[in-house]
Tab-separated table of C-alpha atoms in Angstrom:
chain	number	residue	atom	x	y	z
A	24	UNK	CA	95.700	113.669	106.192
A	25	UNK	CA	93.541	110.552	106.359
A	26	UNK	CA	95.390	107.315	106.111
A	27	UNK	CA	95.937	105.918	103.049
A	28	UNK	CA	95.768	102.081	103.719
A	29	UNK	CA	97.017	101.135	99.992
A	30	UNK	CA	100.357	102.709	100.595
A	31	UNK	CA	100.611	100.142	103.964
A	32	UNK	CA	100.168	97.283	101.242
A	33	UNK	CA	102.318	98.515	98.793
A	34	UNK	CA	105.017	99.730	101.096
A	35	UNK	CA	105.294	96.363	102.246
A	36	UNK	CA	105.229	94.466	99.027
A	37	UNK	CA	107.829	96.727	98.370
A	38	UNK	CA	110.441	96.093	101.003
A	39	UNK	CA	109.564	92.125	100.943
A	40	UNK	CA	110.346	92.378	97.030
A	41	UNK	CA	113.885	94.006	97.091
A	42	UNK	CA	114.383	91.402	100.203
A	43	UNK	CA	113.626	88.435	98.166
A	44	UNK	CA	115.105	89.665	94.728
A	45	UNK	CA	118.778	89.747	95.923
A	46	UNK	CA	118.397	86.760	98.196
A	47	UNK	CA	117.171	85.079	94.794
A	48	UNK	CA	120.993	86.778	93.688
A	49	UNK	CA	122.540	84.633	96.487
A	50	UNK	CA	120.408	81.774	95.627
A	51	UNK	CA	121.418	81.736	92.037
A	52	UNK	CA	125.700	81.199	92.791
A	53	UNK	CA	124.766	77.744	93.737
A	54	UNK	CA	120.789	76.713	91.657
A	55	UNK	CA	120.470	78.352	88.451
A	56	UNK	CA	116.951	76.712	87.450
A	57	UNK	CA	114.378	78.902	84.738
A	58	UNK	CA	112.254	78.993	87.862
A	59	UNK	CA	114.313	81.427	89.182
A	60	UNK	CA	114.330	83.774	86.370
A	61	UNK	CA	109.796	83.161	87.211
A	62	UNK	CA	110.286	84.282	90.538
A	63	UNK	CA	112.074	87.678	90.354
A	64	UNK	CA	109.259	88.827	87.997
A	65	UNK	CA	106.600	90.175	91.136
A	66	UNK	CA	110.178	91.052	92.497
A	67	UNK	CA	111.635	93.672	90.222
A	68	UNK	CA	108.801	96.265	91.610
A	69	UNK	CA	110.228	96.692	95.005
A	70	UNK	CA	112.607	99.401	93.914
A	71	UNK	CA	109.853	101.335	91.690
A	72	UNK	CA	107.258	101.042	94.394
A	73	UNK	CA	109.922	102.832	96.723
A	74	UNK	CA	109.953	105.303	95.147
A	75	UNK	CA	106.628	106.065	93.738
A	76	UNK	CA	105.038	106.214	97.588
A	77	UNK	CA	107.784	108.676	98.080
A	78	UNK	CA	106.103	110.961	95.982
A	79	UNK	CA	102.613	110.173	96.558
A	80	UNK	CA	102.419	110.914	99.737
A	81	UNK	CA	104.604	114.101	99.263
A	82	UNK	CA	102.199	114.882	96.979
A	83	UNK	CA	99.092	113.636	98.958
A	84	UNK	CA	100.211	115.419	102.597
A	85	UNK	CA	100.788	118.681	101.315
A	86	UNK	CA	99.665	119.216	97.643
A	87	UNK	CA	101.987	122.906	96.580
A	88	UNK	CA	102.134	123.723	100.043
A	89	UNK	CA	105.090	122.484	101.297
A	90	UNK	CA	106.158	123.464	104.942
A	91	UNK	CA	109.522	125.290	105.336
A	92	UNK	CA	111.960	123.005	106.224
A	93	UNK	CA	110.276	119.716	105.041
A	94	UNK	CA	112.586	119.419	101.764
A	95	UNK	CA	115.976	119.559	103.313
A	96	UNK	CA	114.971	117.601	106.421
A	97	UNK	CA	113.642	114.435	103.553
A	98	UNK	CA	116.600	115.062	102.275
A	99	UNK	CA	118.585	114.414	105.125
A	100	UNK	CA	116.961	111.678	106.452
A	101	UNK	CA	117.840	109.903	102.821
A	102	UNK	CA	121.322	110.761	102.035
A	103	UNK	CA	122.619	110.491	105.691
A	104	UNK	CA	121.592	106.985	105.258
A	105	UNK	CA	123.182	106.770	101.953
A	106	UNK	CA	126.845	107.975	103.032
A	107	UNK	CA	127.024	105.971	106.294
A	108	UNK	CA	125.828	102.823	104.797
A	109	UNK	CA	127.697	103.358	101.369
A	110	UNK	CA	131.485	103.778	103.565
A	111	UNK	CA	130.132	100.434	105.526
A	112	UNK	CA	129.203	98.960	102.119
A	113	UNK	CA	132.524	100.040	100.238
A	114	UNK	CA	134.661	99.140	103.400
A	115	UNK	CA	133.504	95.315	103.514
A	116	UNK	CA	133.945	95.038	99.618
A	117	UNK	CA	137.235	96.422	99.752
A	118	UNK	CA	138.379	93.763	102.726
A	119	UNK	CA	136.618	91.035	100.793
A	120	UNK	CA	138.767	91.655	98.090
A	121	UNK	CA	141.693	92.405	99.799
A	122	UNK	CA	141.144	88.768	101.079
A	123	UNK	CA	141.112	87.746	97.918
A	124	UNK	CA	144.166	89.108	96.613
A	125	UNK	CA	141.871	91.589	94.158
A	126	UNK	CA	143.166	94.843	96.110
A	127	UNK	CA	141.581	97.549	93.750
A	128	UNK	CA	142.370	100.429	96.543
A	129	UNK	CA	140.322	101.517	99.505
A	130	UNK	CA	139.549	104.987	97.714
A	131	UNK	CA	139.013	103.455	94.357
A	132	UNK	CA	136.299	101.274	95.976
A	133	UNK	CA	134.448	103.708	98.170
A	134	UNK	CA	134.493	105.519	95.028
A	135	UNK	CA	132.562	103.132	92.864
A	136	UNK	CA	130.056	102.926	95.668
A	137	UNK	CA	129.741	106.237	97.370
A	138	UNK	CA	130.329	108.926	94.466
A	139	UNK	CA	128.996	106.971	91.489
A	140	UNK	CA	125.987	104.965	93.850
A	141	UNK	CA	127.329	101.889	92.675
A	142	UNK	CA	125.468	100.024	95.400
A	143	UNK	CA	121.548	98.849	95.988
A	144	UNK	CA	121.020	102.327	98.177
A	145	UNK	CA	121.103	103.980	94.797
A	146	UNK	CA	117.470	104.570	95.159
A	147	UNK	CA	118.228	106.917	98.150
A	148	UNK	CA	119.524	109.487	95.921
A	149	UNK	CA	116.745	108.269	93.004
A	150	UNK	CA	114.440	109.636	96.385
A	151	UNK	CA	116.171	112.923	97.021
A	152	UNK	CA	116.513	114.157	93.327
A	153	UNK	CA	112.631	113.300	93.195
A	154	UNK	CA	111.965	115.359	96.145
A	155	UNK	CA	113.853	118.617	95.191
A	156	UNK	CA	112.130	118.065	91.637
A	157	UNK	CA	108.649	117.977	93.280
A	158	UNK	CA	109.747	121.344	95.329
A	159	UNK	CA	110.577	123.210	91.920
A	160	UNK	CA	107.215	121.562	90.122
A	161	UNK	CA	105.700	123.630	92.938
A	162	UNK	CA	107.840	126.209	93.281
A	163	UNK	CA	107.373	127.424	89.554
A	164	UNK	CA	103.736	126.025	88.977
A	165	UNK	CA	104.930	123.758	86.288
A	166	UNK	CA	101.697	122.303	86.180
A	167	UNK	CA	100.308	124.802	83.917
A	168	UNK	CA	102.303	123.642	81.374
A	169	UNK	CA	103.379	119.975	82.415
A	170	UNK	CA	100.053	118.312	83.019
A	171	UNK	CA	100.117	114.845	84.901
A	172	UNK	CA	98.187	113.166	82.631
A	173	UNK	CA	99.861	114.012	79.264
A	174	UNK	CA	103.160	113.983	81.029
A	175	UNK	CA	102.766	110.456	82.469
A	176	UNK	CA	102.279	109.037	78.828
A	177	UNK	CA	105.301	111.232	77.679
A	178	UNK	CA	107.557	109.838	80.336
A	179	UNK	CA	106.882	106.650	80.078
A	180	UNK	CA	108.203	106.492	76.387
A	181	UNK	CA	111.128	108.524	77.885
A	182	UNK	CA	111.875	105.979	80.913
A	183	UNK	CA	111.519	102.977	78.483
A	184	UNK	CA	113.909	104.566	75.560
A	185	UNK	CA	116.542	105.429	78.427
A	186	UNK	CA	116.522	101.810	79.993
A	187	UNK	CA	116.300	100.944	75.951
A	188	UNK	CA	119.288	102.573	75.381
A	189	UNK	CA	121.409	101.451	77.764
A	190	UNK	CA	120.404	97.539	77.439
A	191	UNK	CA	121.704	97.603	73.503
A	192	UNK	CA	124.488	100.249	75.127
A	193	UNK	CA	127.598	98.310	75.669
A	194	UNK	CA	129.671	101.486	76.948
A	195	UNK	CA	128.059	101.858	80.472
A	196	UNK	CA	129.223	104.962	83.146
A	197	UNK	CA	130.976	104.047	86.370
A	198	UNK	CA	128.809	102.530	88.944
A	199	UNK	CA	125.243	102.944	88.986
A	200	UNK	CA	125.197	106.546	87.129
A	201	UNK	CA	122.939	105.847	84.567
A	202	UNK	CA	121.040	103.669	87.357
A	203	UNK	CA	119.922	107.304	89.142
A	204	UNK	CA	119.677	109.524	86.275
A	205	UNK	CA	115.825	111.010	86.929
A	206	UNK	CA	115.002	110.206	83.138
A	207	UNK	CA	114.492	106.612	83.896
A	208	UNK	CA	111.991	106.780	86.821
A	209	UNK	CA	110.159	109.740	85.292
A	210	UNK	CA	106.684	107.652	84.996
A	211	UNK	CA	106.758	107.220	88.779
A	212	UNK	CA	106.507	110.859	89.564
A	213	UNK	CA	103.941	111.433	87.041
A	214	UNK	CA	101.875	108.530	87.997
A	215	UNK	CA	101.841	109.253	91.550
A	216	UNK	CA	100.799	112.610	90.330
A	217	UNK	CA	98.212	111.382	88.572
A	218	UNK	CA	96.878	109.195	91.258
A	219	UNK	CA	96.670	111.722	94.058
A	220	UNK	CA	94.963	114.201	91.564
A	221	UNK	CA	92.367	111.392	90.944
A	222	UNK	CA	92.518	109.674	94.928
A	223	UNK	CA	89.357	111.502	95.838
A	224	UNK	CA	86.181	111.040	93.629
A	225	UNK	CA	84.591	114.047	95.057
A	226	UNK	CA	87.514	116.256	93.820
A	227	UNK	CA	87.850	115.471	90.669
A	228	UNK	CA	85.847	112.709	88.495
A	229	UNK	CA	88.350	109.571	88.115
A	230	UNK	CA	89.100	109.632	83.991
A	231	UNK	CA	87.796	106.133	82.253
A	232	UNK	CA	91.256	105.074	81.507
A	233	UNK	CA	91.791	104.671	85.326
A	234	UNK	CA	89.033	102.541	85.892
A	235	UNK	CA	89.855	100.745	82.411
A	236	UNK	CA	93.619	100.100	83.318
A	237	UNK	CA	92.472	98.730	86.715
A	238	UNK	CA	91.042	95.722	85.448
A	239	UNK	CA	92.302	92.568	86.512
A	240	UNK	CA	92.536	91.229	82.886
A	241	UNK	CA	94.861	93.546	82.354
A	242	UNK	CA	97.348	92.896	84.966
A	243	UNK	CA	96.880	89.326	84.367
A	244	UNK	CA	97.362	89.118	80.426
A	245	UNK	CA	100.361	91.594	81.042
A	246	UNK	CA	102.346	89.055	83.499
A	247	UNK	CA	101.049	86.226	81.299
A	248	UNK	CA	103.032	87.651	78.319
A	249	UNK	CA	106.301	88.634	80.458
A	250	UNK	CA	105.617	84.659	81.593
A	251	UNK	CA	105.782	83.596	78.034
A	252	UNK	CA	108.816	85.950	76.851
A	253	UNK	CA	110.362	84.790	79.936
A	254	UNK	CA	110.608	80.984	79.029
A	255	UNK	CA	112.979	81.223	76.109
A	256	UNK	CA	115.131	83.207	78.062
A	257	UNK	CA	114.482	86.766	76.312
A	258	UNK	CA	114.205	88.972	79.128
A	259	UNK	CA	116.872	90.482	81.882
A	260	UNK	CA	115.418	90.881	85.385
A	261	UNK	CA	115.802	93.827	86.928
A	262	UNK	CA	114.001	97.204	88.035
A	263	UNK	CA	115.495	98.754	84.920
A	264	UNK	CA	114.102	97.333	82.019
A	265	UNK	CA	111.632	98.214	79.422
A	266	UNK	CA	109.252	95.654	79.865
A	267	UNK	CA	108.808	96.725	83.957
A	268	UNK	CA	107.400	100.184	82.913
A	269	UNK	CA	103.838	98.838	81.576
A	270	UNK	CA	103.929	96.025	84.115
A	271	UNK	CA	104.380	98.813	86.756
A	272	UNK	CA	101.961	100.797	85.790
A	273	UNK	CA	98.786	98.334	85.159
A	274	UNK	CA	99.999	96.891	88.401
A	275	UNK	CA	99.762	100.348	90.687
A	276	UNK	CA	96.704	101.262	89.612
A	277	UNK	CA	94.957	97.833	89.933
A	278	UNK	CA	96.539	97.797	93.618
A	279	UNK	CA	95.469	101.191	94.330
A	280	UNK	CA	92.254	100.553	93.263
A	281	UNK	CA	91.192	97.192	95.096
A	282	UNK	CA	92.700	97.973	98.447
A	283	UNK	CA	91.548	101.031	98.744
A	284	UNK	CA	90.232	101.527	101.996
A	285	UNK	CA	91.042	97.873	102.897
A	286	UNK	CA	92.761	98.127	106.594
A	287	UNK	CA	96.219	96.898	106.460
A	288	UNK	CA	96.463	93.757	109.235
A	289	UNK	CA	99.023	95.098	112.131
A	290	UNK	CA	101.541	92.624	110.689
A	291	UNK	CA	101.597	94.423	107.862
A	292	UNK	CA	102.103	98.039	109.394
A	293	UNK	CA	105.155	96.327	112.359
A	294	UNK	CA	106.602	95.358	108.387
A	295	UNK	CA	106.158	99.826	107.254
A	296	UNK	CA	107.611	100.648	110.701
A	297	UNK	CA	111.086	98.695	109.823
A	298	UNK	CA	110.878	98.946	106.313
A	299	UNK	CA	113.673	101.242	105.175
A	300	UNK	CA	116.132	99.369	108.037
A	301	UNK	CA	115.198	96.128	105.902
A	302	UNK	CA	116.134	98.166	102.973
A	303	UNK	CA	119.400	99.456	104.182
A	304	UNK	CA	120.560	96.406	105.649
A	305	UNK	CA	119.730	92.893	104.406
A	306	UNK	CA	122.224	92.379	102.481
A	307	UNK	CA	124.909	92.643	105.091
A	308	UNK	CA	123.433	89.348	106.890
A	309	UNK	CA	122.909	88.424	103.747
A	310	UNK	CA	126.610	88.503	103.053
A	311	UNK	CA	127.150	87.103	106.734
A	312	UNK	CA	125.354	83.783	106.012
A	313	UNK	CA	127.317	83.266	103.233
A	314	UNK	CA	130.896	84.043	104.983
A	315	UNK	CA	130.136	80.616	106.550
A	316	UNK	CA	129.893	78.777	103.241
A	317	UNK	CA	125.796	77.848	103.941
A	318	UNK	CA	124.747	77.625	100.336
A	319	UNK	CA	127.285	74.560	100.370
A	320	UNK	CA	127.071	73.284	103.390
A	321	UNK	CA	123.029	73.378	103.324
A	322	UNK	CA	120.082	71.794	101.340
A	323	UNK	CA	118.823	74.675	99.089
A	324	UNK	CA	115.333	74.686	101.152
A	325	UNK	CA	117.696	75.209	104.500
A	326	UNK	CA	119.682	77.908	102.618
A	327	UNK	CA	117.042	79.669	101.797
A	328	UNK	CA	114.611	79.204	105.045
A	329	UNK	CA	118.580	80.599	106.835
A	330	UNK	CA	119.283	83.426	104.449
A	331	UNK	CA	115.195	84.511	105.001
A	332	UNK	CA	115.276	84.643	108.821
A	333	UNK	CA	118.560	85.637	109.668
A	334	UNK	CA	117.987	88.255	106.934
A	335	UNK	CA	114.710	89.284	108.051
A	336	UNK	CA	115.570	89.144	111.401
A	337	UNK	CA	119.076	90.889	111.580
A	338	UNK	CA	117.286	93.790	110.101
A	339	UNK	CA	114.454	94.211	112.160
A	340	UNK	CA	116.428	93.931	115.323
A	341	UNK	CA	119.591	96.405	114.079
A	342	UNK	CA	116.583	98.554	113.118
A	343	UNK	CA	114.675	98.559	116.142
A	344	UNK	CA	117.924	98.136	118.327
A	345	UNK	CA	120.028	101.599	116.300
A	346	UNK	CA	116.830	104.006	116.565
A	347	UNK	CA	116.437	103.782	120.534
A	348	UNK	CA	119.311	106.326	120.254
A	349	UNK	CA	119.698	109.727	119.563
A	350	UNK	CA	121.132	109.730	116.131
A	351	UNK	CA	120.425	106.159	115.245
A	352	UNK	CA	117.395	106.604	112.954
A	353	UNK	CA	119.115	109.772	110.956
A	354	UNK	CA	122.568	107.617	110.587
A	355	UNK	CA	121.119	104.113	110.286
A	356	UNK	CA	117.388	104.708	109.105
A	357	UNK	CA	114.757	105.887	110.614
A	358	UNK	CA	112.209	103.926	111.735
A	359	UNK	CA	108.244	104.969	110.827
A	360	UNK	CA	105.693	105.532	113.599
A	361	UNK	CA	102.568	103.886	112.551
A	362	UNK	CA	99.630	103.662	114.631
């Protein structure tokens, strides 16, 4: 398969995104300025981008022809990660609150994080879910009757009603349940459907509405309005809200389109090679900064330049350091091979 020099870019918007939008969490227990609420906008994309390139290149690589093997061993690589990093997780929440004098149980807690995903590595299983739903899309040539195109305008409606529903829901399910429900992220698979279908112009001619939604007026006019019902304080931040669908979508397609074929600098692919360590682990040195009281005991510039590189760093070096053995890269993430 040729190399698809987008996905480099968007890959690592993505990682630097999710990086930045809970260090802007950690930020916020000690500034709480509307400029914050401004800069998690360009932030809220890093999950959806995650997993949108997950199917893409699925897609891309191997079309309906999917090698034995290749599902389960996607799988594996995503929800080993997920169950080693969730008891780690759940274990240093429970002792925090032990600490505390909030003992909710060490069961009780590795509950909440590893049976109901009630943790950021809910997108693992978001990832897995996506890939076994690809498989069957195959598998049953569901394309006859579940077109990308149509589909991608049906789902979004769906995604946007189900995040709908549960912002004006005030009965929510344990953990992040409703979080990695497939209903909510259905755009993504049809979009990345829709893109690979179109990626070539010599397979099939590239439908006007492609080219139209890829203008840059549109991407800017679209921010410019979440700007504006940002100010009065009318929006939540997060991946999961209504308003993130469009915004997604005008965005992916105006990135796919103007770096296409643009060569990703070799900064760029060193930041895909330790991407899904960054992932996995920030927020555990995260977490470590703050043991030491830093958002106190610092300036906020200093708190932030300390929670960037220790956060950025820890990462890449547990990354590089866990996948020079054996098991390291199925327990603790791999790390990508890029050339």
């Amino acid at each position: 398969m040729q190399r698809i020099e987008e996905i480099y870019w968007l890959r690592a918007y993505g990682c630097l995104a999710v990086f930045f939008f809970h260090l802007l969490d950690h930020l916020e227990r000690h500034v709480d300025t509307w400029a914050l609420n401004l800069a998690r906008i360009p932030t809220v994309l890093g999950t959806p981008i995650f997993i949108f390139i997950s199917i893409f290149l699925f897609s891309a690589r191997y079309g309906c022809n999917i090698p034995k093997g290749f599902l389960g061993n996607r799988i594996k690589y995503v929800m080993v990660p997920y169950l080693v990093y969730g008891l780690a997780y759940s274990i240093a929440e429970f002792l925090r609150l032990y600490s505390l004098d909030e003992d909710n149980g060490l069961w009780a807690t590795m509950k909440e994080y590893m049976v109901f995903a009630g943790w950021h590595g809910y997108f693992l299983i978001i990832a897995a879910q996506f890939y076994l739903i690809y498989w069957l899309y195959c598998r049953f040539d569901m394309a006859r009757y579940l077109a990308a195109t149509p589909c991608l305008v049906v789902g979004s409606l769906i995604s946007m009603g189900w995040w709908g529903y549960w912002q004006w829901n005030s009965h929510l399910p344990p953990g992040y349940l409703h979080w990695v429900a497939p209903l909510g992220w259905l755009y993504l698979f049809f979009l990345a459907l829709v893109l690979v279908q179109y990626y070539n112009d010599t397979a099939s001619p590239r439908p006007q509405w492609v080219d139209y939604l890829a203008k840059s007026y549109w991407l800017i006019a679209t921010t410019g309005l979440i700007i504006l019902l940002s100010l009065p304080g009318w929006l939540e931040y997060s991946s999961k809200e209504i308003w993130v669908v469009p915004l997604f979508l005008i965005f992916t397609v105006w990135m796919m389109k103007h770096l296409k074929g643009r060569q990703a600098p070799p900064l760029i692919k060193r930041l895909n090679e330790v991407s899904f360590g960054i992932y996995l682990t920030h927020p555990m040195f995260f977490n470590l900064v703050d043991i030491f009281n830093a958002g106190e005991r610092l300036s906020t510039t200093l708190y932030i330049l300390t929670l960037t590189g220790i956060g950025l760093a820890g990462s890449i070096g547990w990354n590089i350091l866990v996948n020079r053995w054996r098991w390291g890269g199925l327990l603790f993430g791999k790390r990508m091979q890029i050339k």
